[in-house]
Coordinates of N, CA and C in Angstrom, one line a residue:
X81 N -152.7 104.3 -60.2 CA -153.8 105.1 -59.9 C -154.9 104.8 -61.0
X82 N -156.2 104.8 -60.6 CA -157.2 104.5 -61.5 C -157.6 105.6 -62.4
X83 N -158.1 105.3 -63.5 CA -158.5 106.3 -64.5 C -159.7 107.1 -64.0
X84 N -159.7 108.4 -64.3 CA -160.9 109.2 -63.8 C -162.2 108.7 -64.5
X85 N -163.2 108.9 -63.7 CA -164.6 108.5 -64.2 C -164.9 109.1 -65.5
X86 N -164.6 110.3 -65.7 CA -164.9 111.0 -67.0 C -164.2 110.3 -68.2
X87 N -163.0 109.9 -68.0 CA -162.2 109.3 -69.0 C -162.8 107.9 -69.3
X88 N -163.2 107.1 -68.3 CA -163.8 105.8 -68.4 C -165.1 105.9 -69.1
X89 N -165.9 106.9 -68.8 CA -167.2 107.2 -69.5 C -167.0 107.5 -70.9
X90 N -166.0 108.3 -71.2 CA -165.7 108.6 -72.6 C -165.3 107.4 -73.4
X91 N -164.5 106.5 -72.8 CA -164.1 105.3 -73.5 C -165.3 104.4 -73.7
X92 N -166.2 104.3 -72.7 CA -167.4 103.4 -72.8 C -168.3 104.0 -73.9
X93 N -168.4 105.3 -74.0 CA -169.3 105.9 -75.1 C -168.7 105.6 -76.4
X94 N -167.4 105.7 -76.6 CA -166.7 105.5 -77.8 C -166.9 104.0 -78.2
X95 N -166.8 103.1 -77.3 CA -167.0 101.7 -77.5 C -168.4 101.4 -77.9
X96 N -169.4 102.0 -77.2 CA -170.8 101.9 -77.6 C -171.1 102.3 -79.0
X97 N -170.6 103.4 -79.4 CA -170.8 103.9 -80.8 C -170.2 103.0 -81.8
X98 N -169.0 102.5 -81.5 CA -168.3 101.6 -82.4 C -169.1 100.3 -82.5
X99 N -169.6 99.8 -81.4 CA -170.4 98.6 -81.4 C -171.7 98.8 -82.2
X100 N -172.4 100.0 -82.0 CA -173.6 100.3 -82.7 C -173.3 100.2 -84.2
X101 N -172.2 100.8 -84.7 CA -171.9 100.8 -86.1 C -171.6 99.4 -86.6
X102 N -170.9 98.6 -85.8 CA -170.6 97.2 -86.2 C -171.9 96.4 -86.2
X103 N -172.8 96.6 -85.3 CA -174.1 95.9 -85.4 C -174.8 96.2 -86.6
X104 N -174.9 97.5 -86.9 CA -175.6 98.0 -88.1 C -175.0 97.4 -89.4
X105 N -173.6 97.3 -89.5 CA -173.0 96.7 -90.6 C -173.3 95.2 -90.7
X106 N -173.3 94.5 -89.5 CA -173.6 93.1 -89.5 C -175.0 92.8 -89.9
X107 N -175.9 93.7 -89.4 CA -177.3 93.5 -89.8 C -177.5 93.7 -91.3
X108 N -176.8 94.6 -91.9 CA -176.9 94.8 -93.4 C -176.4 93.6 -94.1
X109 N -175.3 93.1 -93.7 CA -174.7 91.9 -94.3 C -175.6 90.7 -94.1
X110 N -176.2 90.5 -93.0 CA -177.0 89.4 -92.7 C -178.3 89.5 -93.5
X111 N -178.9 90.7 -93.8 CA -180.1 90.8 -94.5 C -179.9 90.3 -96.0
X112 N -178.7 90.3 -96.5 CA -178.5 89.9 -97.9 C -177.8 88.5 -98.0
X113 N -177.6 87.9 -96.8 CA -176.9 86.6 -96.8 C -177.9 85.4 -97.3
X114 N -177.3 84.4 -97.9 CA -178.0 83.2 -98.2 C -177.0 82.1 -98.3
X115 N -177.5 80.9 -98.1 CA -176.7 79.7 -98.3 C -177.4 78.6 -99.1
X116 N -176.7 78.0 -100.0 CA -177.3 76.9 -100.8 C -176.5 75.7 -100.5
X117 N -177.2 74.6 -100.4 CA -176.6 73.3 -100.1 C -177.2 72.2 -101.0
X118 N -176.3 71.3 -101.5 CA -176.8 70.2 -102.2 C -177.1 69.0 -101.3
X119 N -178.1 68.2 -101.7 CA -178.4 67.0 -100.9 C -177.3 66.0 -101.2
X120 N -177.1 65.1 -100.3 CA -176.0 64.1 -100.5 C -176.1 63.3 -101.8
X121 N -177.3 63.1 -102.3 CA -177.4 62.4 -103.5 C -177.3 63.3 -104.8
X122 N -177.1 64.6 -104.5 CA -176.9 65.6 -105.5 C -178.1 65.8 -106.4
X123 N -179.2 65.5 -105.9 CA -180.5 65.7 -106.7 C -181.1 67.0 -106.5
X124 N -180.9 67.6 -105.3 CA -181.6 68.8 -104.9 C -180.6 69.8 -104.4
X125 N -180.8 71.1 -104.7 CA -180.1 72.2 -104.1 C -181.2 73.1 -103.4
X126 N -181.0 73.4 -102.1 CA -181.9 74.2 -101.4 C -181.1 75.5 -101.0
X127 N -181.9 76.6 -100.9 CA -181.3 77.9 -100.5 C -182.1 78.4 -99.4
X128 N -181.3 78.8 -98.3 CA -182.0 79.4 -97.1 C -181.6 80.9 -97.1
X129 N -182.6 81.7 -96.8 CA -182.4 83.2 -96.7 C -181.9 83.6 -95.4
X130 N -181.9 84.9 -95.2 CA -181.3 85.5 -94.0 C -182.0 85.1 -92.6
X131 N -183.2 84.7 -92.7 CA -183.9 84.3 -91.4 C -184.1 82.8 -91.4
X132 N -183.3 82.1 -92.2 CA -183.4 80.7 -92.2 C -184.5 80.2 -93.1
X133 N -185.3 81.1 -93.7 CA -186.4 80.6 -94.5 C -185.9 80.0 -95.9
X134 N -186.7 79.1 -96.4 CA -186.4 78.5 -97.6 C -186.7 79.4 -98.8
X135 N -185.7 79.8 -99.5 CA -185.9 80.8 -100.6 C -185.8 80.2 -102.0
X136 N -185.3 78.9 -102.1 CA -185.2 78.3 -103.4 C -185.0 76.8 -103.3
X137 N -185.5 76.1 -104.3 CA -185.3 74.7 -104.4 C -185.0 74.4 -105.9
X138 N -183.9 73.7 -106.2 CA -183.6 73.3 -107.5 C -183.5 71.8 -107.6
X139 N -184.1 71.2 -108.6 CA -184.1 69.8 -108.9 C -183.0 69.6 -110.0
X140 N -181.9 69.0 -109.7 CA -180.8 69.0 -110.6 C -180.8 67.8 -111.5
X141 N -180.4 68.0 -112.7 CA -180.2 67.0 -113.7 C -181.3 66.0 -113.9
X142 N -182.5 66.4 -113.6 CA -183.7 65.6 -113.8 C -183.6 64.3 -112.9
X143 N -182.8 64.3 -111.9 CA -182.7 63.1 -111.1 C -184.0 62.8 -110.4
X144 N -184.8 63.8 -110.1 CA -186.0 63.6 -109.4 C -187.0 62.6 -110.2
X145 N -186.8 62.5 -111.5 CA -187.7 61.7 -112.3 C -187.5 60.2 -112.0
X146 N -186.4 59.8 -111.5 CA -186.1 58.4 -111.2 C -186.2 58.2 -109.7
X147 N -186.7 59.1 -108.9 CA -186.8 59.0 -107.5 C -188.3 58.7 -107.0
X148 N -188.4 58.0 -106.0 CA -189.7 57.8 -105.4 C -190.1 59.1 -104.7
X149 N -191.4 59.3 -104.4 CA -191.8 60.5 -103.7 C -191.1 60.6 -102.3
X150 N -190.9 59.5 -101.7 CA -190.2 59.5 -100.4 C -188.8 59.9 -100.5
X151 N -188.1 59.4 -101.5 CA -186.7 59.7 -101.8 C -186.6 61.2 -102.1
X152 N -187.4 61.7 -102.9 CA -187.4 63.2 -103.3 C -187.7 64.0 -102.1
X153 N -188.7 63.7 -101.3 CA -189.0 64.4 -100.1 C -187.8 64.4 -99.1
X154 N -187.1 63.3 -99.0 CA -186.0 63.2 -98.1 C -184.8 64.1 -98.6
X155 N -184.6 64.1 -99.9 CA -183.5 64.9 -100.5 C -183.8 66.4 -100.2
X156 N -185.1 66.8 -100.4 CA -185.5 68.2 -100.2 C -185.3 68.6 -98.8
X157 N -185.8 67.7 -97.9 CA -185.6 68.0 -96.4 C -184.2 68.1 -96.0
X158 N -183.4 67.2 -96.5 CA -182.0 67.2 -96.1 C -181.3 68.5 -96.6
X159 N -181.5 68.8 -97.8 CA -180.8 70.0 -98.4 C -181.3 71.3 -97.7
X160 N -182.6 71.4 -97.5 CA -183.2 72.5 -96.8 C -182.7 72.7 -95.4
X161 N -182.7 71.6 -94.7 CA -182.2 71.6 -93.3 C -180.8 72.0 -93.2
X162 N -180.0 71.5 -94.1 CA -178.5 71.8 -94.1 C -178.3 73.3 -94.5
X163 N -179.1 73.8 -95.4 CA -178.9 75.2 -95.8 C -179.3 76.1 -94.6
X164 N -180.4 75.8 -93.9 CA -180.9 76.5 -92.8 C -179.8 76.5 -91.7
X165 N -179.3 75.3 -91.4 CA -178.2 75.2 -90.4 C -177.0 76.0 -90.7
X166 N -176.6 76.1 -92.0 CA -175.5 76.9 -92.4 C -175.8 78.4 -92.1
X167 N -177.0 78.8 -92.4 CA -177.4 80.2 -92.2 C -177.4 80.5 -90.7
X168 N -177.9 79.6 -89.9 CA -178.0 79.8 -88.4 C -176.6 79.9 -87.9
X169 N -175.6 79.0 -88.3 CA -174.3 79.1 -87.8 C -173.6 80.4 -88.3
X170 N -173.9 80.9 -89.5 CA -173.4 82.2 -90.0 C -173.9 83.3 -89.1
X171 N -175.1 83.3 -88.7 CA -175.7 84.3 -87.8 C -175.0 84.3 -86.5
X172 N -174.9 83.1 -86.0 CA -174.3 82.9 -84.7 C -172.8 83.4 -84.7
X173 N -172.0 83.1 -85.7 CA -170.7 83.6 -85.7 C -170.6 85.1 -85.9
X174 N -171.5 85.7 -86.7 CA -171.5 87.1 -87.0 C -171.9 87.9 -85.7
X175 N -172.8 87.3 -84.9 CA -173.3 88.1 -83.7 C -172.6 87.8 -82.5
X176 N -171.8 86.7 -82.4 CA -171.1 86.3 -81.2 C -170.2 87.4 -80.6
X177 N -169.5 88.2 -81.4 CA -168.6 89.2 -80.9 C -169.3 90.3 -80.1
X178 N -170.6 90.5 -80.4 CA -171.3 91.6 -79.7 C -171.7 91.1 -78.3
X179 N -171.6 89.9 -78.0 CA -172.0 89.4 -76.6 C -170.7 89.3 -75.7
X180 N -169.6 89.5 -76.3 CA -168.3 89.3 -75.5 C -168.1 90.5 -74.6
X181 N -167.4 90.3 -73.5 CA -167.1 91.4 -72.6 C -166.1 92.4 -73.3
X182 N -166.2 93.6 -72.8 CA -165.3 94.7 -73.4 C -163.9 94.6 -72.8
X183 N -162.9 94.7 -73.7 CA -161.5 94.7 -73.3 C -161.1 96.1 -72.7
X184 N -161.7 97.1 -73.2 CA -161.4 98.5 -72.8 C -162.2 99.0 -71.6
X185 N -163.4 98.4 -71.4 CA -164.3 98.9 -70.3 C -164.7 97.7 -69.5
X186 N -164.0 97.4 -68.4 CA -164.2 96.2 -67.7 C -165.7 96.1 -67.1
X187 N -166.3 97.3 -66.9 CA -167.7 97.3 -66.4 C -168.7 96.7 -67.4
X188 N -168.3 96.6 -68.7 CA -169.2 96.0 -69.7 C -168.8 94.6 -69.8
X189 N -169.6 93.7 -69.1 CA -169.2 92.3 -68.9 C -169.7 91.4 -70.1
X190 N -170.5 92.0 -71.0 CA -171.0 91.1 -72.1 C -172.2 90.3 -71.6
X191 N -172.7 89.5 -72.4 CA -173.8 88.6 -72.0 C -173.8 87.3 -72.8
X192 N -174.5 86.4 -72.2 CA -174.5 85.0 -72.8 C -175.7 84.8 -73.6
X193 N -175.5 84.3 -74.8 CA -176.7 84.0 -75.6 C -176.9 82.5 -75.7
X194 N -178.1 82.0 -75.6 CA -178.4 80.6 -75.6 C -178.7 80.2 -77.1
X195 N -177.6 80.0 -77.8 CA -177.7 79.7 -79.3 C -178.6 78.4 -79.5
X196 N -178.4 77.4 -78.6 CA -179.2 76.2 -78.7 C -180.7 76.5 -78.6
X197 N -181.0 77.3 -77.7 CA -182.5 77.7 -77.5 C -183.0 78.5 -78.7
X198 N -182.1 79.3 -79.3 CA -182.5 80.1 -80.4 C -182.7 79.3 -81.7
X199 N -181.6 78.5 -82.0 CA -181.6 77.8 -83.3 C -181.8 76.3 -83.2
X200 N -181.7 75.7 -82.0 CA -181.8 74.3 -81.8 C -180.4 73.7 -81.6
X201 N -180.4 72.5 -81.0 CA -179.1 71.9 -80.6 C -178.1 71.6 -81.8
X202 N -178.6 71.4 -83.0 CA -177.7 71.1 -84.1 C -176.8 72.2 -84.4
X203 N -177.1 73.4 -84.1 CA -176.2 74.6 -84.4 C -174.9 74.5 -83.6
X204 N -174.9 73.8 -82.5 CA -173.7 73.7 -81.7 C -172.8 72.5 -82.0
X205 N -173.4 71.6 -82.7 CA -172.7 70.4 -83.1 C -171.5 70.7 -84.0
X206 N -170.6 69.8 -84.1 CA -169.4 69.9 -85.0 C -169.9 70.1 -86.4
X207 N -169.3 71.1 -87.1 CA -169.7 71.4 -88.5 C -169.0 70.5 -89.4
X208 N -169.7 69.4 -89.9 CA -169.1 68.4 -90.8 C -169.5 68.7 -92.2
X209 N -170.2 69.7 -92.5 CA -170.6 70.1 -93.8 C -169.5 70.4 -94.8
X210 N -168.4 71.0 -94.2 CA -167.3 71.4 -95.0 C -166.2 70.3 -95.2
X211 N -166.5 69.2 -94.5 CA -165.5 68.1 -94.6 C -166.1 67.1 -95.6
X212 N -165.3 66.0 -95.8 CA -165.7 65.0 -96.7 C -167.0 64.3 -96.2
X213 N -167.8 63.9 -97.1 CA -169.1 63.2 -96.8 C -168.8 61.9 -96.1
X214 N -169.8 61.6 -95.2 CA -169.7 60.4 -94.4 C -169.9 59.1 -95.2
X215 N -170.7 58.2 -94.7 CA -170.9 56.9 -95.4 C -171.6 57.1 -96.8
X216 N -171.4 56.1 -97.6 CA -172.0 56.2 -99.0 C -173.5 56.3 -98.9
X217 N -174.1 55.7 -98.0 CA -175.6 55.8 -97.9 C -175.9 56.6 -96.6
X218 N -176.5 57.8 -96.9 CA -176.8 58.7 -95.7 C -177.8 58.0 -94.8
X219 N -177.7 58.4 -93.5 CA -178.6 57.8 -92.5 C -180.1 58.0 -92.8
X220 N -180.4 59.2 -93.4 CA -181.8 59.4 -93.7 C -182.3 58.5 -94.8
X221 N -181.5 58.0 -95.6 CA -181.9 57.0 -96.6 C -182.2 55.6 -95.9
X222 N -181.4 55.3 -94.9 CA -181.7 54.1 -94.2 C -183.1 54.1 -93.5
X223 N -183.5 55.3 -93.1 CA -184.7 55.5 -92.4 C -185.9 55.3 -93.3
X224 N -185.7 55.4 -94.6 CA -186.8 55.2 -95.6 C -187.2 53.7 -95.6
X225 N -186.2 52.9 -95.4 CA -186.5 51.4 -95.4 C -187.0 51.0 -96.8
X226 N -188.0 50.1 -96.8 CA -188.5 49.6 -98.0 C -189.4 50.6 -98.8
X227 N -189.9 51.6 -98.1 CA -190.8 52.6 -98.7 C -190.0 53.4 -99.7
X228 N -188.7 53.6 -99.5 CA -187.9 54.4 -100.4 C -187.5 53.6 -101.7
X229 N -187.8 52.4 -101.8 CA -187.3 51.6 -102.9 C -188.5 51.2 -103.8
X230 N -188.2 51.2 -105.1 CA -189.2 50.8 -106.1 C -189.3 49.3 -106.3

């Protein structure tokens, strides 16, 4: 026998209130989140804030003094982009449960978010930031060509 409508409505309201509280907690956590990433040459540390904005740049161990402007710019862009990507992935993981269908209320089907459209295609690619670094010379350094050398 199916559950009475009143009971199902009560469950749905309880789930809605729980979801609202969870969203509020997640929003508070996200407002204070930030991620810092070192460039592959370890010359720059960039920090991205809760909306992916650049909130800090550090030039480490005076390495910038021996870098060409192109090399320094590439290091800054690499670290800033990686910090922003980490923040985007953090937001995606934190918000994903709110889009899932309800296990208690089958009528609440959930909804699909287009994370690629929101954050760009790189957010869905394999996260290799936490694994060992790739080749000794990063691809962005190759792109500098002769301009990056003194």
